[in-house]
mmCIF file of N, CA and C in Angstrom:
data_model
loop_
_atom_site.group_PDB
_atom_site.id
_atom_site.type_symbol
_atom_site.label_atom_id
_atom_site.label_comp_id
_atom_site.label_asym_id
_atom_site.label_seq_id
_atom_site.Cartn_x
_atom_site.Cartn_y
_atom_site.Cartn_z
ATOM 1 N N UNK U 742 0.850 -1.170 0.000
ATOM 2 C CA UNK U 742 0.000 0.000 0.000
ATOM 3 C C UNK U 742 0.901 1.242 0.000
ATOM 4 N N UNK U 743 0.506 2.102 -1.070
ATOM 5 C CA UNK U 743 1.216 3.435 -0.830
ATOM 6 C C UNK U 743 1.029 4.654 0.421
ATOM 7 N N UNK U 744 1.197 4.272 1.255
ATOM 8 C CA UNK U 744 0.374 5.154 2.531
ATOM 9 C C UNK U 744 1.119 6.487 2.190
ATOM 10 N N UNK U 745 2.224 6.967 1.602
ATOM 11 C CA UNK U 745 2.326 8.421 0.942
ATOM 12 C C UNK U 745 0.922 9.132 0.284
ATOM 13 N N UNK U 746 0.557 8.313 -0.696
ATOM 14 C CA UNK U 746 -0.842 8.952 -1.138
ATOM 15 C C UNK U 746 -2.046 9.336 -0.407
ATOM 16 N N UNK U 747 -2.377 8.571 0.548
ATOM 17 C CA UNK U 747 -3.140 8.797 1.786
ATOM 18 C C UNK U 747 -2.830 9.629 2.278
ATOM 19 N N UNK U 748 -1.645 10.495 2.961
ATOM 20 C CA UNK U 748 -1.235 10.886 3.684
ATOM 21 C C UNK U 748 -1.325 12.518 2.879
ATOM 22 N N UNK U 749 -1.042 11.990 1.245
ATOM 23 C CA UNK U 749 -1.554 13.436 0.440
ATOM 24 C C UNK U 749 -2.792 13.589 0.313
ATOM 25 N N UNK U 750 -3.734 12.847 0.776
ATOM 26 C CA UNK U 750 -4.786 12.750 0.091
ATOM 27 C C UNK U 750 -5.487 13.765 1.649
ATOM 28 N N UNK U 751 -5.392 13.406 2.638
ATOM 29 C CA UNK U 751 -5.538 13.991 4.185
ATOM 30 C C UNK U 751 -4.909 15.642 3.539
ATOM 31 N N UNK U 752 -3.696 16.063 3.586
ATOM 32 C CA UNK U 752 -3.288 17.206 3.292
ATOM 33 C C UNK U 752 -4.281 18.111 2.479
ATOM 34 N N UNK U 753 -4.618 17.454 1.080
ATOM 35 C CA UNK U 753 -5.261 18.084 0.395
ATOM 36 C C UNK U 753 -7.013 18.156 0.809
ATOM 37 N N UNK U 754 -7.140 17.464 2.217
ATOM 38 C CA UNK U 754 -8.679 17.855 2.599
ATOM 39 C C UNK U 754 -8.566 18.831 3.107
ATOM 40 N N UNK U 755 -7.260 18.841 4.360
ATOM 41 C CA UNK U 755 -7.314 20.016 4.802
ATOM 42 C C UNK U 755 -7.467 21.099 4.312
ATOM 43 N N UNK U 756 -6.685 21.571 3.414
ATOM 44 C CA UNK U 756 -6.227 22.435 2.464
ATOM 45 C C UNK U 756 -7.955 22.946 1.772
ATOM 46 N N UNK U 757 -9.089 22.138 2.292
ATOM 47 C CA UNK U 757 -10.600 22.631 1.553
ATOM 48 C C UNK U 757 -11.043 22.968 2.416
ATOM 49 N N UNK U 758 -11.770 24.168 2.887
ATOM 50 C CA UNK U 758 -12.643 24.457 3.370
ATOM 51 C C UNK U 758 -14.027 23.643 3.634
ATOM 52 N N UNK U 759 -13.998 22.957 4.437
ATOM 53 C CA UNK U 759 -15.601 22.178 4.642
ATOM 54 C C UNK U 759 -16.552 22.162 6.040
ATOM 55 N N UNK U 760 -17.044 23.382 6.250
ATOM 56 C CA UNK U 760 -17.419 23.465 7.347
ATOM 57 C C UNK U 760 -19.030 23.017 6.899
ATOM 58 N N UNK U 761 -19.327 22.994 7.927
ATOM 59 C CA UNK U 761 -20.829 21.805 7.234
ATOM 60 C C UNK U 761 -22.155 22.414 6.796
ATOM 61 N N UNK U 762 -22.209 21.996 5.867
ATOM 62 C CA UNK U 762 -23.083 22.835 5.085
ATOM 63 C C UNK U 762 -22.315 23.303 3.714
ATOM 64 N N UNK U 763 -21.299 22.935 3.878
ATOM 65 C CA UNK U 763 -20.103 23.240 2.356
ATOM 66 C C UNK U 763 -19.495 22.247 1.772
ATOM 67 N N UNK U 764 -19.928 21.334 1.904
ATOM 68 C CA UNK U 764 -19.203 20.288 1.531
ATOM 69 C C UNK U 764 -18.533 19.410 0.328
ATOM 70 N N UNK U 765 -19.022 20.649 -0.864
ATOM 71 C CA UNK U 765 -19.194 20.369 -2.070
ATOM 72 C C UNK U 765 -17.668 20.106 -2.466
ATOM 73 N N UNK U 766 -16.478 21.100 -2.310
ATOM 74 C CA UNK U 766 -15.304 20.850 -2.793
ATOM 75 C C UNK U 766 -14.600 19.190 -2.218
ATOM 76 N N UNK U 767 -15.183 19.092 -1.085
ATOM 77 C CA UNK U 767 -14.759 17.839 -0.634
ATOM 78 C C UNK U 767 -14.829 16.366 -0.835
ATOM 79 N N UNK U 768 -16.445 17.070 -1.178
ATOM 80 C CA UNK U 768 -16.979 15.492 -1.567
ATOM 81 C C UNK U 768 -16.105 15.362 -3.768
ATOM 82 N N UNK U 769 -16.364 16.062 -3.711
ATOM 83 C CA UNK U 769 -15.492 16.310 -5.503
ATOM 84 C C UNK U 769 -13.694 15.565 -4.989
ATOM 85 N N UNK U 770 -13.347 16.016 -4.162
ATOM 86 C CA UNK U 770 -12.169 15.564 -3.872
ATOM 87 C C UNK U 770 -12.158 14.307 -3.814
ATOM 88 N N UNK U 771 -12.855 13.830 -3.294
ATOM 89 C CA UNK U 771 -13.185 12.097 -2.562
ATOM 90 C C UNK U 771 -13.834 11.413 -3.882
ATOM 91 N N UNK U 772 -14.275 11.832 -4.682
ATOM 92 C CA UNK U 772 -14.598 11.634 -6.134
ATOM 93 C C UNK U 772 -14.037 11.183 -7.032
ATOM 94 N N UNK U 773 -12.850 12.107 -7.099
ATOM 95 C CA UNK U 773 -12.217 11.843 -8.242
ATOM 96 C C UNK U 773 -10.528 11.097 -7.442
ATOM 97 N N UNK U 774 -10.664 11.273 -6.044
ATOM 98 C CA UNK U 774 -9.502 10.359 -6.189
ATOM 99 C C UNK U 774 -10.436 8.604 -5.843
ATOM 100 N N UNK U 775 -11.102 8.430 -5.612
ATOM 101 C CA UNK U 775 -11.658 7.328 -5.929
ATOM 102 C C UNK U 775 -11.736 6.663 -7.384
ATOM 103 N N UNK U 776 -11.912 7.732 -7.857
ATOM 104 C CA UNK U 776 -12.317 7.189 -9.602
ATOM 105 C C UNK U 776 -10.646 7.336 -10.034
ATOM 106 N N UNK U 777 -10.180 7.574 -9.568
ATOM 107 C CA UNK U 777 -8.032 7.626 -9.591
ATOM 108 C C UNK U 777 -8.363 6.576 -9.569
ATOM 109 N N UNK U 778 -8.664 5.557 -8.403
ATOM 110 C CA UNK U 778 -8.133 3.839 -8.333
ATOM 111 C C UNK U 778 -9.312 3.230 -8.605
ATOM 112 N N UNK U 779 -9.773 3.466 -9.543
ATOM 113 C CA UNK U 779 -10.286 2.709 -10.313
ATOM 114 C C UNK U 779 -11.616 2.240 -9.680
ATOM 115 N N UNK U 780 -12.095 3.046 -8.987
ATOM 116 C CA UNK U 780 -13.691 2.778 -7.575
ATOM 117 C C UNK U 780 -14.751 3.577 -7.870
ATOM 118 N N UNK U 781 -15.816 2.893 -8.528
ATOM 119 C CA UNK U 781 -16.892 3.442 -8.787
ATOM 120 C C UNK U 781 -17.624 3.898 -7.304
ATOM 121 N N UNK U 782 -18.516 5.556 -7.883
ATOM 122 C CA UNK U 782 -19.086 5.641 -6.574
ATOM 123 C C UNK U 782 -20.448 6.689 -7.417
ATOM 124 N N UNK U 783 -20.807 6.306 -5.797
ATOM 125 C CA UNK U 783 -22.364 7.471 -6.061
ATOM 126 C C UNK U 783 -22.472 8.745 -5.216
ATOM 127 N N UNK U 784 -22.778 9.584 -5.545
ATOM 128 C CA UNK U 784 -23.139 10.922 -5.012
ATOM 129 C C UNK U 784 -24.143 11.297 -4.709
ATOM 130 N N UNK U 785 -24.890 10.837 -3.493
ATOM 131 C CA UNK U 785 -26.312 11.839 -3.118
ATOM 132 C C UNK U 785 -25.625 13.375 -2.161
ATOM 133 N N UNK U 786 -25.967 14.254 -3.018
ATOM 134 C CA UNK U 786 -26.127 15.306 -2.372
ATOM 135 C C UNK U 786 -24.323 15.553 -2.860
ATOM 136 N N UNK U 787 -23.371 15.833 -1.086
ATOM 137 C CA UNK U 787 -22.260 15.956 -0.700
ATOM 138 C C UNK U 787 -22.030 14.834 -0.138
ATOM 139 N N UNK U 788 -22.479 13.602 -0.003
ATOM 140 C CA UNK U 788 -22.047 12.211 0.699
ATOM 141 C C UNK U 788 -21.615 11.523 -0.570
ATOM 142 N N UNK U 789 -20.307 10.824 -0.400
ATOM 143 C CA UNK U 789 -19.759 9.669 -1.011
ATOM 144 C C UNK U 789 -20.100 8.460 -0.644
ATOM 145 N N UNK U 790 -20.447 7.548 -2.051
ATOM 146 C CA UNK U 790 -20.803 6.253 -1.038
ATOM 147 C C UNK U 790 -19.985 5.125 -2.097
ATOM 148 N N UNK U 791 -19.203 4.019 -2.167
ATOM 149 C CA UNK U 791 -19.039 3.246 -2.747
ATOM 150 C C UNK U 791 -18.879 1.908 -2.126
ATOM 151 N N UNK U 792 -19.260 0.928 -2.982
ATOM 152 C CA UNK U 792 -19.295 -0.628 -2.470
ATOM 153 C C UNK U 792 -18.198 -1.356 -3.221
ATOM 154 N N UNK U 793 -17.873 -2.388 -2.527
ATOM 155 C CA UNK U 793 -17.584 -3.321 -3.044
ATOM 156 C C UNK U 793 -17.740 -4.432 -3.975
ATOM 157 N N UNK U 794 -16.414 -4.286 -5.510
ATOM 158 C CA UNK U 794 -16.535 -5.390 -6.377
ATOM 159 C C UNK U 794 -17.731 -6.132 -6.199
ATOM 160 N N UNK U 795 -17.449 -7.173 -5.477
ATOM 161 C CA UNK U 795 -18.309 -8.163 -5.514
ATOM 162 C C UNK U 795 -19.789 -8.103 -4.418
ATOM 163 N N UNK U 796 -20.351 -7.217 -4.558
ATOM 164 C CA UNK U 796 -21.242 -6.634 -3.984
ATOM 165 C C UNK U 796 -22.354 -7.573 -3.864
ATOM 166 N N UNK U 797 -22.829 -8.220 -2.736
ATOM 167 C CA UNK U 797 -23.977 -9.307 -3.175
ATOM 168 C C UNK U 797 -25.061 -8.791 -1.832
ATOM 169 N N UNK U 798 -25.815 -8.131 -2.094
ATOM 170 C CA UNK U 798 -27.587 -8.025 -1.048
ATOM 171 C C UNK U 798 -27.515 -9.544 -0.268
ATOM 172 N N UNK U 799 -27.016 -11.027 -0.662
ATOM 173 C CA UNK U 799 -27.634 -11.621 0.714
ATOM 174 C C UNK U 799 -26.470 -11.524 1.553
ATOM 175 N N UNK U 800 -25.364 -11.074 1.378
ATOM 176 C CA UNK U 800 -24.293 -11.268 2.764
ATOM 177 C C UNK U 800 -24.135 -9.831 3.576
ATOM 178 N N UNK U 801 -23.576 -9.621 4.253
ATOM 179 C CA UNK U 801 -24.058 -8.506 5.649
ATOM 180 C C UNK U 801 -22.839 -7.713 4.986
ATOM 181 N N UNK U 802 -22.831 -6.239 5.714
ATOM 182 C CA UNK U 802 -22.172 -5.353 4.652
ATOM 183 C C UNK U 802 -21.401 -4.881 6.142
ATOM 184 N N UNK U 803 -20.106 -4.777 5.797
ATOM 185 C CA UNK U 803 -19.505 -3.427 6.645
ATOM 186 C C UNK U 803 -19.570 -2.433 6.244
ATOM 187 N N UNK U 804 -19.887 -1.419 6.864
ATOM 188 C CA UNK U 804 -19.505 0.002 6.282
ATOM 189 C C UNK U 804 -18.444 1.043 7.147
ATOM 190 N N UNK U 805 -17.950 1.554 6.135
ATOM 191 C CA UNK U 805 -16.938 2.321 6.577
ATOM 192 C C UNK U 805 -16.938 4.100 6.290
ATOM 193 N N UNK U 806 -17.709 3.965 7.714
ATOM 194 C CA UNK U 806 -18.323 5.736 7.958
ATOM 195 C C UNK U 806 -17.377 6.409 8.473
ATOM 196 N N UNK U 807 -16.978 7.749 6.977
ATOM 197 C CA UNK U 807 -16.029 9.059 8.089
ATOM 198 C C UNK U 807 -16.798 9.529 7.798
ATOM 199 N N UNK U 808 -17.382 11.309 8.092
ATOM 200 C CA UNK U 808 -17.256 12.491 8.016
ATOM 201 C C UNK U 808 -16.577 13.601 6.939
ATOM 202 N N UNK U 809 -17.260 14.053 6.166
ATOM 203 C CA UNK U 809 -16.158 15.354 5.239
ATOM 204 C C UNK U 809 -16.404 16.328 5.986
ATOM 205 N N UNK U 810 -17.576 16.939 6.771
ATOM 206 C CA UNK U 810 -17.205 18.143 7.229
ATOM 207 C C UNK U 810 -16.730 18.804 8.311
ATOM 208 N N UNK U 811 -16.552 19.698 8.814
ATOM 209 C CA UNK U 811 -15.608 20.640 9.957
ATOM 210 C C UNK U 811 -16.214 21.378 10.598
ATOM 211 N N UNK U 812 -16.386 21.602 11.810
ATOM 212 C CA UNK U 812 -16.662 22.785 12.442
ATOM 213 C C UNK U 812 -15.939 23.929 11.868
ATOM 214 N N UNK U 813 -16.730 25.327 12.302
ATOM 215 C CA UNK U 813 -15.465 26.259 11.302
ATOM 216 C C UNK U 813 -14.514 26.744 12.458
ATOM 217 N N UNK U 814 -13.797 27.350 11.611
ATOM 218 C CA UNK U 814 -12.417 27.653 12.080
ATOM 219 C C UNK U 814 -12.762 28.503 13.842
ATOM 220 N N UNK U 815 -11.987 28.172 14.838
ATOM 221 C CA UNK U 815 -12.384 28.859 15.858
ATOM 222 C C UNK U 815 -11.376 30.323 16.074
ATOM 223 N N UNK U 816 -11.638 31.232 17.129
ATOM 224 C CA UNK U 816 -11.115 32.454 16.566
ATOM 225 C C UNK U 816 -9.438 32.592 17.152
ATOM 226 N N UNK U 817 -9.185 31.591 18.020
ATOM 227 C CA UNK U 817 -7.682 31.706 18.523
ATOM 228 C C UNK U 817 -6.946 30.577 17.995
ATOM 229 N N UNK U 818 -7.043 30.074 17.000
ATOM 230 C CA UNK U 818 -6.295 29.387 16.408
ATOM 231 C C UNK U 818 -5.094 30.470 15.733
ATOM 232 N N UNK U 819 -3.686 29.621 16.133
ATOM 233 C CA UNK U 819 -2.115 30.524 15.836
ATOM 234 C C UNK U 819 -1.758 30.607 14.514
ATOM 235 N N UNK U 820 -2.379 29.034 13.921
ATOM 236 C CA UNK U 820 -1.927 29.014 12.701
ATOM 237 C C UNK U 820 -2.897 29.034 11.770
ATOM 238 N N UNK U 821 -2.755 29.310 10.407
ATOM 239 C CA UNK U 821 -3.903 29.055 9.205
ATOM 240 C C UNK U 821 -4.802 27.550 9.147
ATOM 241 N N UNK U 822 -5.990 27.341 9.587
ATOM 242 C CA UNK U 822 -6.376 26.350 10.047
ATOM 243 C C UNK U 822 -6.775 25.505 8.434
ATOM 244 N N UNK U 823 -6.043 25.938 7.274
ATOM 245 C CA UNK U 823 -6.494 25.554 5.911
ATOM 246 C C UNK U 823 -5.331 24.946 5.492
ATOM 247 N N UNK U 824 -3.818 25.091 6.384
ATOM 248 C CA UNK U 824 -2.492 24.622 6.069
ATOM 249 C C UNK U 824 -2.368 23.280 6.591
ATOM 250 N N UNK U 825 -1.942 22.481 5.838
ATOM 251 C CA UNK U 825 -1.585 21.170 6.611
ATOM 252 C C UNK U 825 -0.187 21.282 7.302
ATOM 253 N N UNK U 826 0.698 22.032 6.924
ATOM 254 C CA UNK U 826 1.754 22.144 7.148
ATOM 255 C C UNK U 826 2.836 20.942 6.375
ATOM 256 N N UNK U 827 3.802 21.159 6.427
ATOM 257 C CA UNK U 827 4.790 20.455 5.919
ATOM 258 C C UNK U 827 6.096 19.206 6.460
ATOM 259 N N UNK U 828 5.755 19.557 7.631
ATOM 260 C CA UNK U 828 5.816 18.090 8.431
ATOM 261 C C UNK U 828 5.934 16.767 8.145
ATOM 262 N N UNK U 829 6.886 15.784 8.064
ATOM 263 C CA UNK U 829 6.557 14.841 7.368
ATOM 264 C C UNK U 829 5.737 13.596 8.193
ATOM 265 N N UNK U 830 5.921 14.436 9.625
ATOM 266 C CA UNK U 830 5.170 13.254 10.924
ATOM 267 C C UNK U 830 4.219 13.916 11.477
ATOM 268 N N UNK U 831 3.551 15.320 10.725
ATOM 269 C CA UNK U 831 2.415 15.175 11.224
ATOM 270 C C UNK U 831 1.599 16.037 9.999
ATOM 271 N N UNK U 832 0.092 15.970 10.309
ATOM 272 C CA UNK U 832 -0.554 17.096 9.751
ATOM 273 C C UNK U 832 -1.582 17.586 10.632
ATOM 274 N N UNK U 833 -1.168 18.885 10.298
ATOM 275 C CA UNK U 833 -2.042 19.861 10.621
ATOM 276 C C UNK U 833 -3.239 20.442 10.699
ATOM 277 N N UNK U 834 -3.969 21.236 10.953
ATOM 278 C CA UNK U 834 -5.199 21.779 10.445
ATOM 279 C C UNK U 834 -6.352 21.315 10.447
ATOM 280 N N UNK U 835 -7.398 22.181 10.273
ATOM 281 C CA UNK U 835 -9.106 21.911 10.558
ATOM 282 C C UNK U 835 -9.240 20.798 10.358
ATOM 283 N N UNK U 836 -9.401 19.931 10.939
ATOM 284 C CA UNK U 836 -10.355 18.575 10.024
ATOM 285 C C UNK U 836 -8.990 17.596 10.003
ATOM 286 N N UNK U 837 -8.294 17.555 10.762
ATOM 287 C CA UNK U 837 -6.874 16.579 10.007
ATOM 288 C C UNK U 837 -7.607 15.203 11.007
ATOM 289 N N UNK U 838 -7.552 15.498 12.304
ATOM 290 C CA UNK U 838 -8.213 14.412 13.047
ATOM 291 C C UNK U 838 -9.968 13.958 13.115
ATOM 292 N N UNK U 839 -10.468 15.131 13.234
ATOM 293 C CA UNK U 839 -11.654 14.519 13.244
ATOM 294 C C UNK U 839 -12.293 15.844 11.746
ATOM 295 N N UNK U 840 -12.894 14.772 10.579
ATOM 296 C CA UNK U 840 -12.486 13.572 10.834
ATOM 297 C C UNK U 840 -11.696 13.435 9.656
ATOM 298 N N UNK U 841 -11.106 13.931 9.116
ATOM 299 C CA UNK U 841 -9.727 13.616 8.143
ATOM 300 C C UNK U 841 -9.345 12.707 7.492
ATOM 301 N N UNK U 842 -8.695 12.403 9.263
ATOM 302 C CA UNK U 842 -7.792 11.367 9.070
ATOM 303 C C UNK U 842 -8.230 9.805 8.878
ATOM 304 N N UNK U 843 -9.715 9.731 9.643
ATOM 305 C CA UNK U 843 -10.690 9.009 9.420
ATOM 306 C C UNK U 843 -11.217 8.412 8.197
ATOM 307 N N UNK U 844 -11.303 9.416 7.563
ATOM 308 C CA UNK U 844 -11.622 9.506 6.059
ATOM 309 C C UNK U 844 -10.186 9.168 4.796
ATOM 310 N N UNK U 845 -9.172 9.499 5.269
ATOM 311 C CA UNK U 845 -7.958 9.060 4.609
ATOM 312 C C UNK U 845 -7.863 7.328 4.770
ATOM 313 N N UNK U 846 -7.652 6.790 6.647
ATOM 314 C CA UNK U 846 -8.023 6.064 6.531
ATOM 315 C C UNK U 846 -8.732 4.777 6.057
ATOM 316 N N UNK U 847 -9.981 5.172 6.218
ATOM 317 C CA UNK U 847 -11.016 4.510 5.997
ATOM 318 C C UNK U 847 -10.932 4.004 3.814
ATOM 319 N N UNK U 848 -10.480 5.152 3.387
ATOM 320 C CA UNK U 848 -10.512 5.115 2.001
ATOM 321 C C UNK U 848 -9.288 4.142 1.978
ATOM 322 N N UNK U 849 -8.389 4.242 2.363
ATOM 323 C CA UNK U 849 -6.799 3.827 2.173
ATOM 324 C C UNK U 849 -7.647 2.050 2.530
ATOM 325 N N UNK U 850 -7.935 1.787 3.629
ATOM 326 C CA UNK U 850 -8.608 0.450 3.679
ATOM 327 C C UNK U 850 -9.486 -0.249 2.765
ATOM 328 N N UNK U 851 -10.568 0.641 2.043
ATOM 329 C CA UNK U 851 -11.454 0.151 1.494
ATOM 330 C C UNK U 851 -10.646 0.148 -0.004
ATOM 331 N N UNK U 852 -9.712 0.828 0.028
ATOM 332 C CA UNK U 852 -8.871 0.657 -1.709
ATOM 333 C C UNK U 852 -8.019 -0.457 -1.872
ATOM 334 N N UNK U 853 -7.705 -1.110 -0.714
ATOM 335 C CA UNK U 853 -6.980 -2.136 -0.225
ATOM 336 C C UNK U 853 -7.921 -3.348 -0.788
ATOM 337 N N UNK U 854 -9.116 -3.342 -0.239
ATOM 338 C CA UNK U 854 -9.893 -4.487 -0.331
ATOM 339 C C UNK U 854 -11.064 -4.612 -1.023
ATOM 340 N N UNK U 855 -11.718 -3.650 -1.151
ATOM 341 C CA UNK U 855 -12.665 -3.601 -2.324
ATOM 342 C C UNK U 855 -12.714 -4.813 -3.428
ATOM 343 N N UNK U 856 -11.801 -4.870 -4.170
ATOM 344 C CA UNK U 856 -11.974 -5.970 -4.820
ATOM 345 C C UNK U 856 -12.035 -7.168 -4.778
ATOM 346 N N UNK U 857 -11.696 -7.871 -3.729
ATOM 347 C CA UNK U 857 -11.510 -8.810 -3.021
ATOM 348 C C UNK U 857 -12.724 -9.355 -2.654
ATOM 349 N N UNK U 858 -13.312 -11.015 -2.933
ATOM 350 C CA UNK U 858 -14.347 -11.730 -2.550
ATOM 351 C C UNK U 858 -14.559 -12.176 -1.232
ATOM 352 N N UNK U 859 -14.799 -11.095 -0.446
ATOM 353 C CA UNK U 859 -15.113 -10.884 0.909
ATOM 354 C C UNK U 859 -16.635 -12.007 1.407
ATOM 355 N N UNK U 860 -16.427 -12.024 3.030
ATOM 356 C CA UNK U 860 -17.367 -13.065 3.426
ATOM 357 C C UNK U 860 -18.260 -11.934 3.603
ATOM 358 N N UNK U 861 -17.856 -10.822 3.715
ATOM 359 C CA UNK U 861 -18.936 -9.194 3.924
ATOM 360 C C UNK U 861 -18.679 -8.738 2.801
ATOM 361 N N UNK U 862 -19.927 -7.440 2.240
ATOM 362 C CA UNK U 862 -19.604 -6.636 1.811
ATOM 363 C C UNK U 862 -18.977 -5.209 1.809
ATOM 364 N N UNK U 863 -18.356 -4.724 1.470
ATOM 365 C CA UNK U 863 -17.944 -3.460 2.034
ATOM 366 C C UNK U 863 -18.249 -2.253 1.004
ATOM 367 N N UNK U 864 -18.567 -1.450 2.537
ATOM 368 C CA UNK U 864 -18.747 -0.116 1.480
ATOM 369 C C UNK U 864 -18.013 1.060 1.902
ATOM 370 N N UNK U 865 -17.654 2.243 1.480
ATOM 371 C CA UNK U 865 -17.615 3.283 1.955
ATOM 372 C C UNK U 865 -18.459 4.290 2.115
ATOM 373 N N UNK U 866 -18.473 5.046 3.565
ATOM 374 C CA UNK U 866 -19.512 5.913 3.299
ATOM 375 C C UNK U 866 -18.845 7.548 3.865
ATOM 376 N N UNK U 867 -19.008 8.464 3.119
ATOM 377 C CA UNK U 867 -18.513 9.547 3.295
ATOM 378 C C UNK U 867 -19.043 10.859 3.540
ATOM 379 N N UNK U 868 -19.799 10.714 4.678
ATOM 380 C CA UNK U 868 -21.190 11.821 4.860
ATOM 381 C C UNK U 868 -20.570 13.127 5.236
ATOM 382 N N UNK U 869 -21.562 14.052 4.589
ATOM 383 C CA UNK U 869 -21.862 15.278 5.365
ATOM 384 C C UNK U 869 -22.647 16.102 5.885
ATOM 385 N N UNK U 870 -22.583 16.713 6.730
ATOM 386 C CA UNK U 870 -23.120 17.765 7.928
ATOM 387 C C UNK U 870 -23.429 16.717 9.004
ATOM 388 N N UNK U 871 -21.916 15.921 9.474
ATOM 389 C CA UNK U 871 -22.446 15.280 10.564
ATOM 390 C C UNK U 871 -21.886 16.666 11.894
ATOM 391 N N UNK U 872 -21.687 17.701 11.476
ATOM 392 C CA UNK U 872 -21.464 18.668 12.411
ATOM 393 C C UNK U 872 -22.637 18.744 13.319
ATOM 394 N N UNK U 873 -23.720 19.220 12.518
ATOM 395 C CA UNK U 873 -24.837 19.871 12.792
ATOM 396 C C UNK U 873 -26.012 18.746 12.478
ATOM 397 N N UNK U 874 -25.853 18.075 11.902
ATOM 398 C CA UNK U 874 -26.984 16.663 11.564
ATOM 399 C C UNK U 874 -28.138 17.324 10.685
ATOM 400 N N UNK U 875 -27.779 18.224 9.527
ATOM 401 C CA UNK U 875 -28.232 18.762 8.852
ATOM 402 C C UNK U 875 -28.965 17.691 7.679
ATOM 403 N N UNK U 876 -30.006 18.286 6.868
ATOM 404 C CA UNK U 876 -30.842 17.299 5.968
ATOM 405 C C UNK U 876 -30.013 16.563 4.811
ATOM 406 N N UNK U 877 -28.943 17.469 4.410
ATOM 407 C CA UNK U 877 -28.155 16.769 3.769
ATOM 408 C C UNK U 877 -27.477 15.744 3.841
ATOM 409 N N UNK U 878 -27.062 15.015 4.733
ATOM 410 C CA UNK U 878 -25.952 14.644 5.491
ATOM 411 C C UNK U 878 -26.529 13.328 6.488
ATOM 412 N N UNK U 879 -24.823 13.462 7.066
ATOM 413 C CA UNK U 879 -25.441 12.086 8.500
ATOM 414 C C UNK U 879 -26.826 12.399 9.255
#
């Protein structure tokens, strides 16, 4: 597994503005690097959702729920809360941990195995406005 790409892939969320209710650049992000490795997906709204290859309704499904959006920026933050920074052992910024990194994660796993004739199915799921639990969203 290339965990470099993941690790760019986290940077470049930060680097979006997604406070909830905005989620549009993000979910586009999660889009097209999905459709990078070759992972079909669907778009309701700003939520990402994709399943697994071998996708079969009678066996039980895992799903693999992050979050795209952020609380917004709070007002004593030191640094630009849109920078991941350049760090090679850490990242930075709005959204790197919760839920980010979750979401880097979670994708980095499901790109791993997706194709694979699992005793489950797997999906990804990539909601937003689980800030606020808005209509769009979680």
């Amino acid at each position: 597994m290339e965990y470099g790409k993941y690790i760019e892939l986290l940077r470049s969320l930060v680097r979006i503005p997604r406070v909830t209710g905005d989620e549009g650049a993000a979910a586009d992000r999660m889009e097209a690097f999905l459709a990078g490795e070759g992972v079909a997906c669907a778009r309701v709204r700003n939520n990402v959702l994709a399943r697994s290859r071998h996708f079969d309704p009678a066996k039980r499904t895992l799903a693999l729920d992050a979050h795209l959006d952020t609380v917004a920026p709070a007002a004593g933050y030191t640094r630009d809360p849109f920078d991941p920074g350049e760090d090679p052992e850490k990242v930075w910024g709005l959204g790197a941990n919760d839920d980010g990194g979750s979401v880097a994660a979670m994708t980095a796993a499901f790109c791993a195995l997706w194709e694979r004739d699992l005793p489950v199915n797997l999906m990804l799921v990539l909601t937003c406005e689980e800030e606020r639990s808005g209509p769009n969203g979680a």
